[in-house]
Coordinates of N, CA and C in Angstrom, one line a residue:
X186 N 0.7 -20.3 10.6 CA 0.1 -19.1 10.1 C 1.1 -18.1 9.6
X187 N 0.7 -17.3 8.6 CA 1.6 -16.4 8.0 C 0.9 -15.0 8.1
X188 N 1.7 -14.0 8.3 CA 1.2 -12.6 8.2 C 1.7 -12.0 6.9
X189 N 0.8 -11.3 6.2 CA 1.0 -10.8 4.9 C 0.7 -9.3 4.8
X190 N 1.5 -8.6 4.1 CA 1.1 -7.1 3.9 C -0.3 -7.0 3.3
X191 N -1.1 -6.2 3.9 CA -2.5 -5.9 3.5 C -2.6 -5.6 2.0
X192 N -1.6 -4.8 1.5 CA -1.7 -4.3 0.1 C -1.6 -5.5 -0.8
X193 N -0.9 -6.6 -0.4 CA -0.8 -7.7 -1.3 C -2.0 -8.6 -1.3
X194 N -2.9 -8.4 -0.3 CA -4.2 -9.1 -0.3 C -5.3 -8.3 -1.0
X195 N -4.9 -7.2 -1.6 CA -5.9 -6.4 -2.4 C -6.5 -5.2 -1.6
X196 N -6.0 -5.0 -0.4 CA -6.6 -3.9 0.4 C -5.9 -2.6 0.0
X197 N -6.7 -1.6 -0.2 CA -6.2 -0.3 -0.8 C -5.6 0.5 0.4
X198 N -4.4 0.1 0.8 CA -3.8 0.8 2.0 C -2.5 1.5 1.7
X199 N -2.1 1.4 0.4 CA -0.8 2.0 0.1 C -0.9 3.6 0.2
X200 N 0.2 4.3 0.2 CA 0.2 5.7 0.4 C -0.8 6.4 -0.6
X201 N -0.9 5.9 -1.8 CA -1.8 6.6 -2.8 C -3.2 5.9 -2.9
X202 N -3.5 5.1 -1.9 CA -4.9 4.5 -1.9 C -5.0 3.3 -2.9
X203 N -3.9 2.7 -3.3 CA -4.0 1.6 -4.2 C -3.6 0.3 -3.5
X204 N -3.6 -0.8 -4.2 CA -3.1 -2.1 -3.6 C -2.0 -2.6 -4.5
X205 N -1.5 -3.8 -4.2 CA -0.6 -4.5 -5.0 C -1.0 -6.0 -5.0
X206 N -2.3 -6.2 -5.3 CA -2.9 -7.5 -5.3 C -2.1 -8.6 -5.9
X207 N -1.9 -9.6 -5.1 CA -1.3 -10.9 -5.5 C -2.3 -12.0 -5.2
X208 N -2.9 -12.5 -6.2 CA -4.1 -13.4 -6.0 C -3.7 -14.6 -5.2
X209 N -2.5 -15.1 -5.4 CA -2.0 -16.3 -4.6 C -2.1 -15.9 -3.1
X210 N -1.7 -14.7 -2.7 CA -1.7 -14.2 -1.4 C -3.1 -14.1 -0.8
X211 N -3.9 -13.4 -1.7 CA -5.3 -13.2 -1.3 C -6.0 -14.6 -1.0
X212 N -5.7 -15.6 -1.8 CA -6.3 -16.9 -1.6 C -6.0 -17.5 -0.2
X213 N -4.7 -17.3 0.2 CA -4.3 -17.8 1.6 C -5.1 -17.1 2.7
X214 N -5.4 -15.8 2.5 CA -6.2 -15.1 3.5 C -7.6 -15.6 3.5
X215 N -8.2 -15.8 2.3 CA -9.5 -16.3 2.2 C -9.7 -17.7 2.8
X216 N -8.6 -18.5 2.7 CA -8.6 -19.8 3.3 C -8.2 -19.8 4.8
X217 N -8.0 -18.6 5.3 CA -7.7 -18.5 6.7 C -6.3 -19.1 7.1
X218 N -5.4 -19.2 6.1 CA -4.1 -19.7 6.3 C -3.1 -18.5 6.5
X219 N -3.6 -17.3 6.4 CA -2.7 -16.1 6.6 C -3.6 -15.0 7.1
X220 N -3.0 -14.0 7.7 CA -3.7 -12.8 8.2 C -3.0 -11.6 7.6
X221 N -3.8 -10.6 7.2 CA -3.2 -9.3 6.6 C -2.9 -8.3 7.7
X222 N -1.9 -7.5 7.5 CA -1.6 -6.4 8.3 C -0.8 -5.4 7.5
X223 N -0.9 -4.1 7.9 CA -0.2 -3.0 7.3 C 0.6 -2.3 8.4
X224 N 1.9 -2.4 8.5 CA 2.6 -1.7 9.5 C 2.4 -0.2 9.5
X225 N 2.2 0.4 8.3 CA 2.1 1.8 8.3 C 0.7 2.2 8.9
X226 N -0.3 1.5 8.6 CA -1.6 1.8 9.2 C -1.6 1.5 10.7
X227 N -0.9 0.4 11.1 CA -0.8 0.1 12.5 C -0.1 1.2 13.3
X228 N 0.8 1.8 12.6 CA 1.6 2.9 13.2 C 0.8 4.2 13.3
X229 N -0.3 4.3 12.6 CA -1.1 5.5 12.7 C -1.4 6.3 11.4
X230 N -0.8 5.9 10.3 CA -1.0 6.6 9.1 C -2.4 6.4 8.5
X231 N -2.9 7.3 7.7 CA -4.1 7.3 7.0 C -3.9 7.0 5.5
X232 N -5.0 6.8 4.8 CA -4.9 6.6 3.4 C -5.8 7.7 2.8
X233 N -5.3 8.5 1.8 CA -4.0 8.5 1.3 C -3.1 9.3 2.2
X234 N -1.8 9.2 1.9 CA -0.8 10.0 2.6 C 0.4 10.3 1.6
X235 N 1.2 11.3 1.9 CA 2.4 11.5 1.1 C 3.3 10.3 1.0
X236 N 4.0 10.1 -0.1 CA 5.0 9.0 -0.2 C 6.1 9.3 0.8
X237 N 6.7 8.3 1.3 CA 7.9 8.4 2.2 C 9.0 7.5 1.8
X238 N 10.2 7.9 2.1 CA 11.4 7.1 1.8 C 12.4 7.2 3.0
X239 N 13.2 6.3 3.1 CA 14.3 6.3 4.1 C 15.4 7.2 3.6
X240 N 15.8 8.1 4.4 CA 16.9 9.0 4.0 C 18.1 8.7 4.9
X241 N 19.2 8.4 4.3 CA 20.4 8.2 5.0 C 20.7 6.7 5.4
X242 N 20.1 5.8 4.8 CA 20.3 4.4 5.0 C 19.1 3.5 4.8
X243 N 19.0 2.5 5.6 CA 17.8 1.6 5.5 C 17.1 1.4 6.9
X244 N 16.3 0.5 7.0 CA 15.5 0.3 8.2 C 16.4 0.0 9.4
X245 N 17.5 -0.8 9.2 CA 18.4 -1.0 10.3 C 19.0 0.3 10.8
X246 N 19.3 1.2 9.9 CA 19.9 2.5 10.3 C 18.8 3.4 11.0
X247 N 17.6 3.2 10.6 CA 16.5 4.0 11.3 C 16.4 3.5 12.7
X248 N 16.4 2.2 12.9 CA 16.3 1.6 14.3 C 17.5 2.0 15.1
X249 N 18.6 2.2 14.5 CA 19.8 2.7 15.3 C 19.9 4.2 15.4
X250 N 19.0 4.9 14.9 CA 18.9 6.4 15.0 C 19.9 7.1 14.0
X251 N 20.3 6.3 13.0 CA 21.3 6.9 12.0 C 20.6 7.4 10.7
X252 N 19.4 7.1 10.5 CA 18.6 7.5 9.3 C 17.2 7.8 9.7
X253 N 16.5 8.5 8.8 CA 15.1 9.0 9.1 C 14.2 8.6 8.0
X254 N 12.9 8.5 8.3 CA 11.9 8.2 7.3 C 11.3 9.6 7.0
X255 N 11.3 10.1 5.8 CA 10.8 11.4 5.5 C 9.8 11.3 4.4
X256 N 8.7 12.1 4.5 CA 7.7 12.2 3.5 C 8.3 13.1 2.4
X257 N 7.8 13.0 1.2 CA 8.2 13.9 0.1 C 8.0 15.3 0.4
X258 N 7.0 15.6 1.3 CA 6.7 17.0 1.7 C 7.8 17.6 2.7
X259 N 8.7 16.7 3.2 CA 9.7 17.1 4.1 C 9.4 16.8 5.6
X260 N 8.2 16.2 5.8 CA 7.8 15.9 7.2 C 8.6 14.6 7.6
X261 N 9.1 14.6 8.8 CA 9.8 13.5 9.4 C 8.7 12.6 10.0
X262 N 8.6 11.4 9.5 CA 7.6 10.4 10.0 C 8.3 9.1 10.6
X263 N 9.5 9.3 11.0 CA 10.3 8.2 11.5 C 9.6 7.5 12.7
X264 N 9.1 8.2 13.7 CA 8.5 7.6 14.9 C 7.3 6.8 14.5
X265 N 6.5 7.3 13.5 CA 5.3 6.5 13.1 C 5.7 5.2 12.5
X266 N 6.7 5.2 11.7 CA 7.2 4.0 11.1 C 7.7 3.0 12.2
X267 N 8.5 3.5 13.1 CA 9.0 2.7 14.2 C 7.8 2.1 15.0
X268 N 6.8 3.0 15.4 CA 5.7 2.5 16.1 C 4.9 1.4 15.3
X269 N 4.8 1.5 14.1 CA 4.1 0.5 13.2 C 4.9 -0.8 13.2
X270 N 6.2 -0.7 13.2 CA 7.1 -1.9 13.2 C 6.9 -2.6 14.5
X271 N 6.9 -1.9 15.7 CA 6.7 -2.6 17.0 C 5.3 -3.2 17.1
X272 N 4.3 -2.5 16.6 CA 3.0 -3.0 16.7 C 2.8 -4.3 15.8
X273 N 3.5 -4.3 14.7 CA 3.5 -5.5 13.8 C 4.2 -6.6 14.5
X274 N 5.3 -6.4 15.2 CA 6.0 -7.4 15.9 C 5.1 -7.9 17.0
X275 N 4.4 -7.1 17.7 CA 3.5 -7.5 18.8 C 2.4 -8.4 18.2
X276 N 1.9 -8.1 17.0 CA 0.8 -8.9 16.4 C 1.4 -10.2 16.0
X277 N 2.6 -10.2 15.4 CA 3.3 -11.5 15.0 C 3.4 -12.4 16.3
X278 N 3.9 -11.8 17.4 CA 4.1 -12.6 18.6 C 2.7 -13.1 19.1
X279 N 1.7 -12.2 19.2 CA 0.4 -12.6 19.7 C -0.2 -13.8 18.9
X280 N 0.0 -13.8 17.6 CA -0.6 -14.8 16.7 C 0.3 -16.0 16.5
X281 N 1.5 -16.0 17.2 CA 2.5 -17.1 17.0 C 2.9 -17.3 15.6
X282 N 3.1 -16.2 14.8 CA 3.5 -16.3 13.4 C 5.0 -16.5 13.3
X283 N 5.4 -17.3 12.4 CA 6.8 -17.5 12.1 C 7.3 -17.0 10.8
X284 N 6.4 -16.7 9.9 CA 6.8 -16.2 8.6 C 6.0 -15.0 8.2
X285 N 6.6 -14.0 7.7 CA 5.9 -12.7 7.3 C 6.3 -12.4 5.9
X286 N 5.3 -12.1 5.1 CA 5.5 -11.8 3.7 C 5.1 -10.3 3.5
X287 N 6.1 -9.5 3.2 CA 5.9 -8.0 3.1 C 6.3 -7.5 1.7
X288 N 5.7 -6.4 1.4 CA 5.9 -5.7 0.1 C 7.3 -5.2 -0.1
X289 N 7.9 -5.7 -1.2 CA 9.3 -5.3 -1.5 C 9.3 -3.8 -1.9
X290 N 10.3 -3.1 -1.5 CA 10.6 -1.7 -1.8 C 10.0 -0.7 -0.9
X291 N 9.1 -1.1 0.0 CA 8.5 -0.2 1.0 C 9.5 0.3 2.1
X292 N 9.3 1.5 2.6 CA 10.2 1.9 3.7 C 9.9 1.1 5.0
X293 N 8.7 0.5 5.1 CA 8.4 -0.4 6.2 C 8.7 -1.8 5.9
X294 N 8.3 -2.3 4.7 CA 8.3 -3.7 4.4 C 9.4 -4.2 3.5
X295 N 10.1 -3.4 2.8 CA 11.2 -3.9 1.9 C 12.0 -5.0 2.6
X296 N 12.3 -6.1 2.0 CA 13.1 -7.1 2.6 C 14.5 -7.2 2.0
X297 N 14.6 -6.7 0.7 CA 16.0 -6.6 0.1 C 16.3 -5.3 -0.5
X298 N 15.3 -4.5 -0.9 CA 15.5 -3.2 -1.5 C 14.5 -2.2 -0.9
X299 N 15.0 -0.9 -0.8 CA 14.2 0.2 -0.4 C 14.5 1.3 -1.4
X300 N 13.6 2.3 -1.4 CA 14.0 3.5 -2.2 C 15.1 4.3 -1.6
X301 N 15.8 5.0 -2.4 CA 17.1 5.6 -1.9 C 16.9 7.0 -1.1
X302 N 15.7 7.5 -1.0 CA 15.5 8.7 -0.2 C 15.5 9.9 -1.1
X303 N 15.6 9.8 -2.4 CA 15.6 11.0 -3.3 C 14.3 11.2 -4.0
X304 N 13.4 10.3 -3.8 CA 12.0 10.3 -4.5 C 12.1 10.4 -6.0
X305 N 13.1 9.6 -6.5 CA 13.3 9.6 -8.0 C 13.0 8.2 -8.5
X306 N 12.6 7.3 -7.7 CA 12.3 5.9 -8.1 C 13.4 5.0 -8.0
X307 N 14.6 5.5 -7.7 CA 15.8 4.7 -7.5 C 15.8 3.8 -6.3
X308 N 16.1 2.5 -6.4 CA 16.1 1.6 -5.3 C 17.6 1.2 -5.0
X309 N 17.8 0.9 -3.7 CA 19.1 0.4 -3.2 C 18.9 -0.8 -2.3
X310 N 19.9 -1.6 -2.2 CA 19.8 -2.7 -1.3 C 19.6 -2.2 0.1
X311 N 18.7 -2.9 0.8 CA 18.4 -2.6 2.2 C 17.1 -3.1 2.6
X312 N 16.8 -2.9 3.9 CA 15.5 -3.4 4.5 C 14.7 -2.3 5.0
X313 N 13.4 -2.5 5.0 CA 12.5 -1.5 5.6 C 12.5 -1.6 7.1
X314 N 11.9 -0.7 7.8 CA 11.9 -0.6 9.2 C 11.3 -1.8 9.9
X315 N 10.1 -2.2 9.4 CA 9.5 -3.4 10.0 C 10.2 -4.6 9.8
X316 N 10.7 -4.8 8.5 CA 11.5 -6.0 8.2 C 12.8 -6.1 9.2
X317 N 13.4 -5.0 9.3 CA 14.6 -5.0 10.2 C 14.3 -5.4 11.6
X318 N 13.2 -4.8 12.1 CA 12.8 -5.1 13.5 C 12.4 -6.6 13.6
X319 N 11.6 -7.1 12.7 CA 11.2 -8.5 12.8 C 12.4 -9.4 12.7
X320 N 13.3 -9.2 11.8 CA 14.4 -10.1 11.7 C 15.3 -10.0 12.9
X321 N 15.4 -8.8 13.5 CA 16.2 -8.7 14.8 C 15.6 -9.6 15.8
X322 N 14.3 -9.9 15.7 CA 13.6 -10.7 16.7 C 13.4 -12.2 16.2
X323 N 14.1 -12.6 15.2 CA 14.1 -14.0 14.8 C 12.9 -14.4 13.9
X324 N 12.2 -13.4 13.4 CA 11.1 -13.7 12.5 C 11.6 -13.7 11.0
X325 N 11.2 -14.8 10.3 CA 11.5 -14.9 8.9 C 10.7 -13.9 8.1
X326 N 11.3 -13.1 7.3 CA 10.6 -12.1 6.4 C 11.0 -12.4 5.0
X327 N 10.1 -12.4 4.1 CA 10.4 -12.5 2.7 C 9.5 -11.6 1.9
X328 N 10.0 -11.3 0.7 CA 9.2 -10.4 -0.2 C 8.1 -11.3 -0.8
X329 N 7.1 -10.6 -1.4 CA 6.0 -11.3 -2.1 C 6.6 -12.0 -3.3
X330 N 7.7 -11.5 -3.9 CA 8.3 -12.2 -5.1 C 8.9 -13.5 -4.6
X331 N 9.7 -13.5 -3.6 CA 10.3 -14.8 -3.1 C 9.2 -15.7 -2.6
X332 N 8.2 -15.2 -1.9 CA 7.1 -16.1 -1.4 C 6.3 -16.8 -2.5
X333 N 6.0 -16.0 -3.5 CA 5.2 -16.6 -4.6 C 6.0 -17.7 -5.3
X334 N 7.4 -17.5 -5.4 CA 8.2 -18.6 -6.0 C 8.1 -19.9 -5.1
X335 N 7.9 -19.7 -3.8 CA 7.8 -21.0 -3.0 C 6.5 -21.7 -3.2
X336 N 5.5 -21.0 -3.7 CA 4.2 -21.6 -4.0 C 4.1 -22.4 -5.3
X337 N 5.0 -22.0 -6.2 CA 5.0 -22.6 -7.6 C 5.6 -24.0 -7.6

């Protein structure tokens, strides 16, 4: 069983109420070979919500207390991101999932890049908060880009 970001399955859960539908991913969910989850919604966010980025590092730095997740409005939402990451880890463990496919670039889900905290669209190498926590716990995380390449 695979856990996949809800937005990749076509669910309109992104901060702006949109999705990032990947039909290959949606098919796996319809075939009951994968389950959707959104770490941000699990943490307690609503849709829509202000965009957020990691300021001062990446998800590893957030978990170490060296960086924060901030909304564009200036609101610190670090604890909500951390809560969502831990609830995602709990779901992964409960369902005995060994592979997680998350949306690249997200402050929760990015597996190789995240936005740089300036809200200018610039991305930097790094992991989102959920990815960092899952990988710390031995869970394989990959982006939708890498995952789709494995299906071809």
